[in-house]
mmCIF file of C-alpha atoms in Angstrom:
data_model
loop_
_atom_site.group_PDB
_atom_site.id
_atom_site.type_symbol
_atom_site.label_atom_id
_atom_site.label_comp_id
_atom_site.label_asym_id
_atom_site.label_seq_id
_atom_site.Cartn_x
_atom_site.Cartn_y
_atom_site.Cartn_z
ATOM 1 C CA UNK A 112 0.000 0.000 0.000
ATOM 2 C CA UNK A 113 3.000 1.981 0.664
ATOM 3 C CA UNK A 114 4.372 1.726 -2.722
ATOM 4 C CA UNK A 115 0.847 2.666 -4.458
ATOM 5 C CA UNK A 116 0.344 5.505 -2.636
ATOM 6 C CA UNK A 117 3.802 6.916 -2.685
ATOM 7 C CA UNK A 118 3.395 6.183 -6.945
ATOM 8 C CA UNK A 119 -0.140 8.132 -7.050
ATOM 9 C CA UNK A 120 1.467 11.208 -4.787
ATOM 10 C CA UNK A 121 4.956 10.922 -7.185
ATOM 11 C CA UNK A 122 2.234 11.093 -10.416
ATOM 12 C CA UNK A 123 0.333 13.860 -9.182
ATOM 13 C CA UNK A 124 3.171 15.962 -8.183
ATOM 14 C CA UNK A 125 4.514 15.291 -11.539
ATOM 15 C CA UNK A 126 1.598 16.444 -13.439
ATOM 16 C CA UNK A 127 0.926 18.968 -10.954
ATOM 17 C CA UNK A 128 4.732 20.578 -11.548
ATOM 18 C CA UNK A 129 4.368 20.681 -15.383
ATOM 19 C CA UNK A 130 1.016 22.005 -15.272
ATOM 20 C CA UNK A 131 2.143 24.849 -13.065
ATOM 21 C CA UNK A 132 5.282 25.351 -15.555
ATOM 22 C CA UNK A 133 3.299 25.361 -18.891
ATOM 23 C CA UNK A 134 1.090 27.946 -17.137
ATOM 24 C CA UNK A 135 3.942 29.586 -15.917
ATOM 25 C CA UNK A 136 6.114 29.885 -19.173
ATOM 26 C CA UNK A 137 2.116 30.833 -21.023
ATOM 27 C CA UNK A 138 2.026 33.590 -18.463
ATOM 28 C CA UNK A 139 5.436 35.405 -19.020
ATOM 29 C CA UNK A 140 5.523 35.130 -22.527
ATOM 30 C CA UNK A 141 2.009 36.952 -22.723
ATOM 31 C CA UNK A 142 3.038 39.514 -20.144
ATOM 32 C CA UNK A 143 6.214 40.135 -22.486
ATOM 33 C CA UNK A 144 4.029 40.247 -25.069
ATOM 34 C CA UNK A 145 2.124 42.915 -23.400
ATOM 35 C CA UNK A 146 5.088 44.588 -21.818
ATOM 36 C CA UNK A 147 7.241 44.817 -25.634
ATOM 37 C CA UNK A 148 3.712 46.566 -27.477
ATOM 38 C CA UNK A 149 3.363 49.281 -24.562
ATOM 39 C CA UNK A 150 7.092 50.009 -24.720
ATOM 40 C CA UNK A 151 6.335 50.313 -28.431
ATOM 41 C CA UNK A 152 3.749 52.154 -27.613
ATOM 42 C CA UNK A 153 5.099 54.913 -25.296
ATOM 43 C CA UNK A 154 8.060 55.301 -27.246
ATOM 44 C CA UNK A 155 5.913 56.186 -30.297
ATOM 45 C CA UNK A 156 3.605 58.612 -27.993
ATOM 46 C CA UNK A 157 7.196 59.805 -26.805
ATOM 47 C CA UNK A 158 8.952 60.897 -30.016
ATOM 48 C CA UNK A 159 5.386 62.436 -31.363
ATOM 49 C CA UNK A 160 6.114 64.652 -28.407
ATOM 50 C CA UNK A 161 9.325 65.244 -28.708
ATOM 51 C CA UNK A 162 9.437 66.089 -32.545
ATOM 52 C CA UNK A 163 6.519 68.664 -31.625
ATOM 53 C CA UNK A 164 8.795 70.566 -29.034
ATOM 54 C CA UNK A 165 11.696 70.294 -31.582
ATOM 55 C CA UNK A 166 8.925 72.138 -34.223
ATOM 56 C CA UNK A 167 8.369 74.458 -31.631
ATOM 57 C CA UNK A 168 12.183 75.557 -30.968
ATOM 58 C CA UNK A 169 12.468 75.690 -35.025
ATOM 59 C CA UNK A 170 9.546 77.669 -35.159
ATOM 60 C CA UNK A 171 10.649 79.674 -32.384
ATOM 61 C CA UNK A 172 14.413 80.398 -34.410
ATOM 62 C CA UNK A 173 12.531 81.670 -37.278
ATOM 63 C CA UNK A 174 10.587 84.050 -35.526
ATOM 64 C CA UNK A 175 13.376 85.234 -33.777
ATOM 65 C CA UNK A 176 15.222 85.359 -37.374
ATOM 66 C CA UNK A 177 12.288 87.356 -38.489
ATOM 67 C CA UNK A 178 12.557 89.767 -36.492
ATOM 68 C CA UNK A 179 16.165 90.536 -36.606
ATOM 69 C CA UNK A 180 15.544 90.745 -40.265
ATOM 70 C CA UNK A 181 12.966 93.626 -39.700
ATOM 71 C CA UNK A 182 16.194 95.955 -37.192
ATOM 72 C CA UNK A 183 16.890 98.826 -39.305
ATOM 73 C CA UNK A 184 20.646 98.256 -38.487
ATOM 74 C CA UNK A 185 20.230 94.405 -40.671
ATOM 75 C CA UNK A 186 18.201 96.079 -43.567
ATOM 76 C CA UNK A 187 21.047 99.074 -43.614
ATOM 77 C CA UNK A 188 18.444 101.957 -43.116
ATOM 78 C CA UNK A 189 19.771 103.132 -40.260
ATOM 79 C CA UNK A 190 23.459 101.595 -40.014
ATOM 80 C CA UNK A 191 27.491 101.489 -41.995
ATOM 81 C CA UNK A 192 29.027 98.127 -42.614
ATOM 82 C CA UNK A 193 30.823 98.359 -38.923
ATOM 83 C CA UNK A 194 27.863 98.845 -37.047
ATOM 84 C CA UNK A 195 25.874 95.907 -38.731
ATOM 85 C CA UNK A 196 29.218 94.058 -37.597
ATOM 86 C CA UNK A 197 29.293 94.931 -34.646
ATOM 87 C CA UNK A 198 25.508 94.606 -34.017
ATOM 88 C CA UNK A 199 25.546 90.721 -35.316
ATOM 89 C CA UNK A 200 28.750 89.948 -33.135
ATOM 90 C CA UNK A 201 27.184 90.876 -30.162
ATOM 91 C CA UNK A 202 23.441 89.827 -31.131
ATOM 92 C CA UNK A 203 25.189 86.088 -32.553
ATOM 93 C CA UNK A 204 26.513 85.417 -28.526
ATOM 94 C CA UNK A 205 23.657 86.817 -27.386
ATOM 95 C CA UNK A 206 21.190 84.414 -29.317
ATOM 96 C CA UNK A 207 23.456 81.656 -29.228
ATOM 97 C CA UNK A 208 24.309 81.946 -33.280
ATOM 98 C CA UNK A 209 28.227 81.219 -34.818
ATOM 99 C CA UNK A 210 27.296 84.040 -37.125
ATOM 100 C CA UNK A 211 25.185 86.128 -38.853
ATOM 101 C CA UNK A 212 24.610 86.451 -43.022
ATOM 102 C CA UNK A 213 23.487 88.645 -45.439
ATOM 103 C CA UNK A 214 22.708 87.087 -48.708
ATOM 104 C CA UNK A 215 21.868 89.218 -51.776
ATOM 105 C CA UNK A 216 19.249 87.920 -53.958
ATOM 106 C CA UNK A 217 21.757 86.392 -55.913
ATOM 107 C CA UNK A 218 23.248 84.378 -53.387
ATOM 108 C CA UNK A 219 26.280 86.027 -53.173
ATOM 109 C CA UNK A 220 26.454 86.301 -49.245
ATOM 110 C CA UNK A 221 28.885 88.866 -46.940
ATOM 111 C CA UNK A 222 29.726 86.569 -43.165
ATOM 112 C CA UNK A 223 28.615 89.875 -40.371
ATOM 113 C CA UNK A 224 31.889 89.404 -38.779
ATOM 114 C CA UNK A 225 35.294 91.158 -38.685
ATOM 115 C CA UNK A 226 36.760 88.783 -41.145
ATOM 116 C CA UNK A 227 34.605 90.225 -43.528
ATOM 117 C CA UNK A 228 34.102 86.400 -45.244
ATOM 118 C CA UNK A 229 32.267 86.505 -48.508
ATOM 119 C CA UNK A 230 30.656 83.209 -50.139
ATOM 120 C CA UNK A 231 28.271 82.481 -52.906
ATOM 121 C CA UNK A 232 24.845 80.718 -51.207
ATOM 122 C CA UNK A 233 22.957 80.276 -54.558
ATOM 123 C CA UNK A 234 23.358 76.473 -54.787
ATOM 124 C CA UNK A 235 21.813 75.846 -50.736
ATOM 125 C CA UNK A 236 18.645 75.142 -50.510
ATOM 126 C CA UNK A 237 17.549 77.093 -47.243
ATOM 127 C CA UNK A 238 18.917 80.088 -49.549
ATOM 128 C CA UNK A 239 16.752 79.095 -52.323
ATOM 129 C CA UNK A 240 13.719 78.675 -50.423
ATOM 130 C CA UNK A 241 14.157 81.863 -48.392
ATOM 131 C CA UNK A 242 14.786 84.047 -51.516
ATOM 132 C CA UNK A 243 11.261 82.821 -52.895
ATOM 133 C CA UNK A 244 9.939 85.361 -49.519
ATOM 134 C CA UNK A 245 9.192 81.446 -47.296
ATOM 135 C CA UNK A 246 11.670 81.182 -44.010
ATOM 136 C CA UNK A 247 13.524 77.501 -44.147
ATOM 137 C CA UNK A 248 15.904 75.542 -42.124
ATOM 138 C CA UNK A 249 18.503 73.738 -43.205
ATOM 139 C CA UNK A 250 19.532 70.140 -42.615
ATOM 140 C CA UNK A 251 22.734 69.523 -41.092
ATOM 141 C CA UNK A 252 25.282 70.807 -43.435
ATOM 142 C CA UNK A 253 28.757 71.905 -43.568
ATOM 143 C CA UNK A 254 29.477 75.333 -43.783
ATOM 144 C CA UNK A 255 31.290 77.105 -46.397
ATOM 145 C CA UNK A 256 33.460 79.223 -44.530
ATOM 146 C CA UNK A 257 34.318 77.423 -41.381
ATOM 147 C CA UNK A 258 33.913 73.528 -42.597
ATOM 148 C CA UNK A 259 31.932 73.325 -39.455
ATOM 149 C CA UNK A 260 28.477 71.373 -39.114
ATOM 150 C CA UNK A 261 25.647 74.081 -38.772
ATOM 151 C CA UNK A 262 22.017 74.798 -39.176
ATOM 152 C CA UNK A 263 21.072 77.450 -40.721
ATOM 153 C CA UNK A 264 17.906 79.466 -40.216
ATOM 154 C CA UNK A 265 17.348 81.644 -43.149
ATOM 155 C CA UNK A 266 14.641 84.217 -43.276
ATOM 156 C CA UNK A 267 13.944 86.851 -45.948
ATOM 157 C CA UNK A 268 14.734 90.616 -45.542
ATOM 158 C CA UNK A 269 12.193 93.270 -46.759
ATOM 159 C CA UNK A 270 12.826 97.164 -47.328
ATOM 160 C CA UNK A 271 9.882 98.965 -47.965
ATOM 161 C CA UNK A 272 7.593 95.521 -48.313
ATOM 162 C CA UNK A 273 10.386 94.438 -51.073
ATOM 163 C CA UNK A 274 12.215 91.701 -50.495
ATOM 164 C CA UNK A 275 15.575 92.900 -50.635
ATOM 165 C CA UNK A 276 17.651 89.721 -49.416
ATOM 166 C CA UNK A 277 18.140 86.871 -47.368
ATOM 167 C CA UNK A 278 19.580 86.894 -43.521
ATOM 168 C CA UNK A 279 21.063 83.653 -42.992
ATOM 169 C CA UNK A 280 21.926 82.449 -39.230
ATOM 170 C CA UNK A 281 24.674 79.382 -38.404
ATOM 171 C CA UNK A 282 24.075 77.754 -35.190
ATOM 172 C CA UNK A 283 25.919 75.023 -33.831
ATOM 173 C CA UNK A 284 25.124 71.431 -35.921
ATOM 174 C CA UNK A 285 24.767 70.068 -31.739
ATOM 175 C CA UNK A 286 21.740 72.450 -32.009
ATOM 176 C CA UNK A 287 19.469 69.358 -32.462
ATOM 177 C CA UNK A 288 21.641 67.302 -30.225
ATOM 178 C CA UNK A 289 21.154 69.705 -27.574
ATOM 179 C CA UNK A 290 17.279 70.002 -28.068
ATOM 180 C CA UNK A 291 17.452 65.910 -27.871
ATOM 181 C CA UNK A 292 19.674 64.947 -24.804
ATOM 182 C CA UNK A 293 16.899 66.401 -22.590
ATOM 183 C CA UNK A 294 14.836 63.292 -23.978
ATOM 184 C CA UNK A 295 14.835 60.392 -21.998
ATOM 185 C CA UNK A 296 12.787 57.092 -21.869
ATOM 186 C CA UNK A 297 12.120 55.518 -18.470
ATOM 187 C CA UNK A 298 15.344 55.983 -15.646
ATOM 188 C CA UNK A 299 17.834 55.143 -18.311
ATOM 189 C CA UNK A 300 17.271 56.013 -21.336
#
């Protein structure tokens, strides 16, 4: 008797332990399942958010570029060559910009610093797009005159409701980078 019931508590143990394991490894792959689609999830609802605040600062460069291309001293109503220098030196730390441009509608653009850099801008797109009277942002790019990564902001300049060239502003190619390393995903990442 000994025998049979130690066999009938050995069989239902058994069967007992590998029901309780198929249910077990059923329940964690569902749960990681589960846990893998609302990662997916959150990080989707997470970059919507975060490309919406990077809009925002983009939007909130052109503005600011629109209105520096509206100061009397930028349109050369009111201002020499040395004081527009010496207005975009100061107004580039200020606003956190390498450097200030002024592009003629032919692209042929003069650097607002005391190096007194000229370039031709005709081929960039940003250039193109802001000569047509529409603000634009550039991708990524490599300057001409420093062979530095930038972004440029360029914006159109008006005189007397003519446009009468384009106001280009270099900032940093981190520019994004910096928007970005405030974005983080759970404690780590």
């Amino acid at each position: 008797m000994k025998s049979i019931k130690l066999r009938l508590i050995l069989i239902f143990s058994i069967i007992i332990l590998l029901v309780t394991s198929v249910i077990g490894i059923f329940s964690i792959e569902i749960i990681s399942r589960q846990l893998i689609k609302d990662a997916h999830t959150n990080l989707v609802t997470l970059a919507q958010t975060e490309s919406q605040i990077v809009i925002a600062k983009m939007n909130e460069e052109m503005s600011y570029m629109q209105g520096l291309a509206q100061n009397t001293v930028i349109t050369g109503q009111s201002s020499d060559q040395q004081e527009q220098i010496a207005f975009a030196e100061k107004e580039a730390v200020r606003a956190g910009y390498q450097s200030y441009s002024i592009v003629d509608l032919k692209g042929n653009a003069r650097v607002l610093d005391s190096a007194g850099t000229v370039m031709n801008l005709s081929d960039r797109t940003y250039f193109q797009t802001a000569a047509q009277g529409k603000p634009a942002i550039s991708d990524i790019i490599i300057a001409k005159d420093t062979g530095k990564a930038v972004l440029v902001v360029a914006v159109p300049i008006y005189k007397d409701d003519i446009q009468i060239g384009v106001l280009c502003g270099s900032k940093s190619g981190d520019t994004l980078s910096e928007i970005a390393k405030n974005i983080s995903y759970g404690e780590t990442g």
